[in-house]
Short mmCIF file of C-alpha atoms in Angstrom, two decimals:
data_model
loop_
_atom_site.label_atom_id
_atom_site.label_comp_id
_atom_site.label_asym_id
_atom_site.label_seq_id
_atom_site.Cartn_x
_atom_site.Cartn_y
_atom_site.Cartn_z
CA LYS A 1 -9.66 18.69 9.24
CA VAL A 2 -7.38 16.51 7.88
CA VAL A 3 -4.45 16.01 4.73
CA SER A 4 -4.17 13.31 2.45
CA VAL A 5 -0.26 12.37 2.19
CA LYS A 6 0.99 9.69 -0.38
CA PHE A 7 4.30 7.70 -0.16
CA LYS A 8 4.04 6.16 -3.21
CA GLU A 9 2.91 7.04 -6.59
CA ASN A 10 0.72 3.82 -6.26
CA GLY A 11 0.44 3.80 -2.65
CA ARG A 12 -2.57 4.14 -0.63
CA ALA A 13 -2.96 8.16 0.74
CA TYR A 14 -3.00 8.40 4.70
CA TYR A 15 -4.62 11.40 6.96
CA PHE A 16 -2.34 13.58 8.87
CA ASP A 17 -3.40 17.13 11.48
CA PRO A 18 -1.79 19.68 9.52
CA GLY A 19 -2.05 21.89 12.47
CA GLU A 20 -1.23 25.54 11.79
CA PHE A 21 0.81 24.69 8.56
CA LYS A 22 -0.45 26.32 5.37
CA ILE A 23 0.02 23.24 3.46
CA LYS A 24 -0.95 22.95 -0.38
CA GLU A 25 -1.89 20.10 -2.87
CA GLY A 26 1.80 18.84 -4.27
CA ASP A 27 3.95 20.16 -1.19
CA PHE A 28 5.74 17.34 0.52
CA VAL A 29 5.80 17.06 4.04
CA VAL A 30 7.65 15.36 6.95
CA VAL A 31 5.52 12.90 9.44
CA THR A 32 5.73 9.36 11.78
CA THR A 33 4.43 6.71 10.49
CA ALA A 34 4.56 3.25 12.17
CA ARG A 35 7.43 2.40 9.83
CA GLY A 36 9.34 5.35 11.21
CA THR A 37 10.09 9.17 10.15
CA GLU A 38 9.24 9.27 6.15
CA CYS A 39 8.64 11.82 3.67
CA GLY A 40 5.55 12.12 1.58
CA GLU A 41 3.56 14.44 -0.80
CA VAL A 42 0.31 16.10 -0.34
CA VAL A 43 -2.70 14.41 -2.95
CA ARG A 44 -5.69 16.61 -1.01
CA ALA A 45 -4.90 19.78 0.74
CA ALA A 46 -6.75 20.45 3.86
CA HIS A 47 -10.29 19.08 3.89
CA GLU A 48 -12.93 17.48 6.51
CA VAL A 49 -13.38 13.96 7.20
CA PRO A 50 -17.29 13.22 8.61
CA GLY A 51 -17.60 10.71 11.27
CA PHE A 52 -13.73 9.85 11.29
CA SER A 53 -12.77 8.95 14.78
CA ARG A 54 -9.41 7.28 14.76
CA GLU A 55 -6.33 9.31 16.06
CA VAL A 56 -4.63 11.42 13.42
CA LYS A 57 -1.10 12.58 13.46
CA PRO A 58 0.47 15.65 13.14
CA VAL A 59 2.46 16.74 10.09
CA LEU A 60 6.12 17.00 11.75
CA ARG A 61 7.22 19.59 8.97
CA ILE A 62 6.83 20.84 5.50
CA ALA A 63 9.67 19.10 3.71
CA ASP A 64 13.15 21.52 2.84
CA ALA A 65 15.06 20.77 0.31
CA VAL A 66 16.96 18.05 2.06
CA ASP A 67 13.83 16.39 2.69
CA VAL A 68 13.15 15.88 -0.66
CA ARG A 69 16.54 15.43 -2.15
CA ARG A 70 17.03 12.61 0.86
CA MET A 71 13.81 11.08 -0.36
CA ARG A 72 14.48 10.84 -3.59
CA GLN A 73 18.05 9.31 -3.19
CA ASN A 74 16.45 6.57 -0.71
CA ARG A 75 14.05 5.67 -3.79
CA ALA A 76 17.20 5.75 -5.90
CA ASP A 77 19.19 3.23 -3.49
CA VAL A 78 16.40 1.34 -2.51
CA GLN A 79 16.68 -0.58 -5.82
CA GLN A 80 20.29 -1.94 -5.05
CA ALA A 81 18.86 -3.17 -1.68
CA TYR A 82 16.41 -4.94 -3.50
CA GLN A 83 18.56 -6.65 -5.88
CA ILE A 84 21.02 -7.94 -3.01
CA CYS A 85 17.83 -8.85 -1.02
CA GLU A 86 16.59 -10.96 -3.63
CA GLN A 87 20.02 -12.62 -4.17
CA ARG A 88 20.57 -13.54 -0.21
CA ILE A 89 17.04 -14.93 -0.40
CA ALA A 90 18.30 -17.28 -2.65
CA ALA A 91 21.67 -17.60 -1.02
CA HIS A 92 19.56 -18.98 2.03
CA GLY A 93 16.74 -20.75 -0.38
CA LEU A 94 14.43 -19.72 1.37
CA LYS A 95 10.59 -19.65 -0.02
CA MET A 96 9.62 -16.43 -0.47
CA LYS A 97 9.12 -14.03 -3.22
CA LEU A 98 10.31 -10.03 -2.56
CA VAL A 99 8.16 -7.51 -3.67
CA ASP A 100 9.00 -3.90 -2.72
CA ALA A 101 11.82 -2.41 -0.11
CA GLU A 102 11.79 0.88 1.55
CA TYR A 103 13.96 2.95 3.35
CA THR A 104 12.62 5.38 6.34
CA LEU A 105 13.80 9.28 5.86
CA ASP A 106 16.64 9.06 8.13
CA ARG A 107 17.50 5.73 6.58
CA SER A 108 16.97 4.44 10.32
CA LYS A 109 14.84 1.45 9.03
CA LEU A 110 15.18 -0.94 5.84
CA VAL A 111 11.59 -2.29 5.25
CA PHE A 112 11.34 -5.38 2.54
CA TYR A 113 8.07 -6.31 1.81
CA PHE A 114 7.69 -9.93 0.72
CA THR A 115 4.82 -12.95 0.09
CA ALA A 116 5.09 -16.78 0.77
CA ASP A 117 2.55 -19.69 1.01
CA ASN A 118 3.94 -20.63 4.35
CA ARG A 119 5.86 -19.01 7.31
CA VAL A 120 9.30 -18.65 6.96
CA ASP A 121 12.12 -18.24 9.46
CA PHE A 122 13.91 -15.56 7.98
CA ARG A 123 16.05 -14.69 11.36
CA GLU A 124 19.56 -15.62 9.76
CA LEU A 125 18.37 -13.66 6.65
CA VAL A 126 17.84 -10.72 8.87
CA LYS A 127 21.43 -11.20 10.45
CA ASP A 128 22.72 -10.92 6.92
CA LEU A 129 20.95 -8.14 5.81
CA ALA A 130 21.92 -5.75 8.99
CA SER A 131 26.01 -6.70 8.10
CA GLN A 132 25.21 -5.90 4.34
CA PHE A 133 23.52 -2.29 5.29
CA HIS A 134 24.11 -1.68 8.68
CA THR A 135 20.55 -0.40 9.58
CA ARG A 136 17.87 -1.98 11.28
CA ILE A 137 16.14 -4.32 8.86
CA GLU A 138 12.51 -5.40 8.90
CA LEU A 139 10.58 -7.96 7.10
CA ARG A 140 6.96 -7.94 6.11
CA GLN A 141 4.82 -10.58 5.35
CA ILE A 142 1.94 -8.98 2.66
CA GLY A 143 -0.80 -10.54 0.95
CA VAL A 144 -1.27 -11.10 -2.61
CA ARG A 145 -4.08 -7.78 -3.13
CA ASP A 146 -1.35 -5.93 -1.22
CA GLU A 147 1.13 -7.65 -4.05
CA ALA A 148 -1.04 -6.44 -6.92
CA ARG A 149 -1.26 -2.89 -5.34
CA MET A 150 2.41 -2.26 -4.93
CA VAL A 151 3.55 -3.49 -8.03
CA GLY A 152 0.56 -2.53 -10.56
CA GLY A 153 -0.69 -3.47 -13.91
CA ILE A 154 -3.62 -3.58 -16.05
CA GLY A 155 -6.89 -5.41 -15.57
CA HIS A 156 -9.39 -7.28 -17.23
CA CYS A 157 -11.14 -3.38 -18.57
CA GLY A 158 -7.78 -2.84 -20.17
CA GLN A 159 -7.50 0.15 -17.24
CA GLU A 160 -4.77 0.49 -14.51
CA LEU A 161 -5.67 -1.73 -11.53
CA CYS A 162 -8.11 -0.18 -8.81
CA CYS A 163 -6.35 -1.06 -5.97
CA SER A 164 -3.06 0.73 -7.27
CA ARG A 165 -5.28 3.56 -9.45
CA MET A 166 -7.43 4.35 -6.31
CA GLY A 167 -6.08 3.66 -3.59
CA GLY A 168 -7.99 3.58 -0.20
CA GLU A 169 -8.43 0.81 2.18
CA ILE A 170 -8.60 -2.99 0.47
CA CYS A 171 -12.14 -4.43 1.19
CA PRO A 172 -13.34 -7.79 1.28
CA VAL A 173 -15.44 -8.82 -1.73
CA SER A 174 -17.62 -11.83 -1.78
CA ILE A 175 -19.14 -14.27 -4.33
CA LYS A 176 -22.12 -12.82 -3.11
CA MET A 177 -21.52 -10.05 -4.75
CA ALA A 178 -21.15 -11.30 -8.15
CA LYS A 179 -24.53 -13.28 -7.66
CA ALA A 180 -26.50 -10.41 -7.05
CA GLN A 181 -25.08 -8.35 -10.13
CA ASP A 182 -26.05 -11.59 -12.45
CA LEU A 183 -22.57 -11.73 -13.18
CA SER A 184 -20.62 -15.04 -14.75
CA LEU A 185 -19.33 -17.14 -11.69
CA ASN A 186 -16.77 -18.16 -13.75
CA PRO A 187 -13.02 -17.67 -11.78
CA GLN A 188 -11.42 -16.43 -14.56
CA GLN A 189 -14.16 -14.22 -15.68
CA ILE A 190 -14.58 -12.40 -11.63
CA SER A 191 -10.70 -13.01 -10.63
CA GLY A 192 -8.24 -10.01 -10.56
CA VAL A 193 -4.43 -10.22 -11.77
CA CYS A 194 -3.94 -11.48 -7.90
CA GLY A 195 -5.78 -14.57 -8.07
CA ARG A 196 -8.83 -13.16 -5.74
CA LEU A 197 -12.24 -11.43 -6.54
CA MET A 198 -11.71 -8.44 -8.44
CA CYS A 199 -12.29 -5.52 -6.32
CA CYS A 200 -14.45 -4.16 -8.45
CA LEU A 201 -17.13 -6.37 -7.67
CA ARG A 202 -18.03 -4.44 -4.59
CA TYR A 203 -18.38 -0.78 -6.04
CA GLU A 204 -22.07 -1.41 -7.63
CA TYR A 205 -22.96 -3.99 -5.61
CA ASP A 206 -24.91 -1.29 -3.05
CA THR A 207 -26.92 -0.23 -5.69
CA TYR A 208 -27.97 -3.47 -7.24
CA LYS A 209 -28.81 -4.47 -3.92
CA ASP A 210 -30.72 -1.32 -3.11
CA PHE A 211 -32.50 -1.80 -6.76
CA LYS A 212 -33.46 -5.34 -5.90
CA SER A 213 -35.10 -4.55 -2.66
CA ARG A 214 -37.37 -2.02 -4.35
CA ALA A 215 -37.92 -3.99 -7.74
CA PRO A 216 -40.46 -6.44 -8.41
CA LYS A 217 -39.52 -10.06 -8.24
CA ASN A 218 -39.19 -11.76 -11.56
CA ASN A 219 -41.87 -12.38 -14.28
#
């Protein structure tokens, strides 16, 4: 059994082991992630996930008022950190686009997410930021699909981007999926705001593939 936890409103949900805790949807919990100690909101209470084999980290504790207040303060402070980082990127003349930033719960680490067309030597930037914020600095380069998920937006369909709204893993999408659904292969019509093929192309692909394998051939 696992609980699903989100750390950002438009982020993906992660699985954690609830252990003996009685955790409800809407509760906040403190957990350990690859980034460090974090506080997140439970978006789905304990449920079973058949066939899930990866190791699931345990919930450390149900967040108290101090944890939640600290989490919200971190989210407020990170706005200023974002602006300062943008200024320092410009000062160092680096060809990178800042996308997002976040503190760990205990503020032992400040993570900045960015996109860039090529490798970026940001060692001097890291030293600069460390002297500004007096904490460990980590810069992570992400892809354009992850950028779209973090920033959010509206797709061609007029609804919120699937990657932001639905979370989950970002799965590969191929032109073969568009062909199987007899869609136009015009890149402008089948590409999302990130410039890559739209995530929704894969949602109905398996149904089309199954139907075409059983249906009579044309004519």
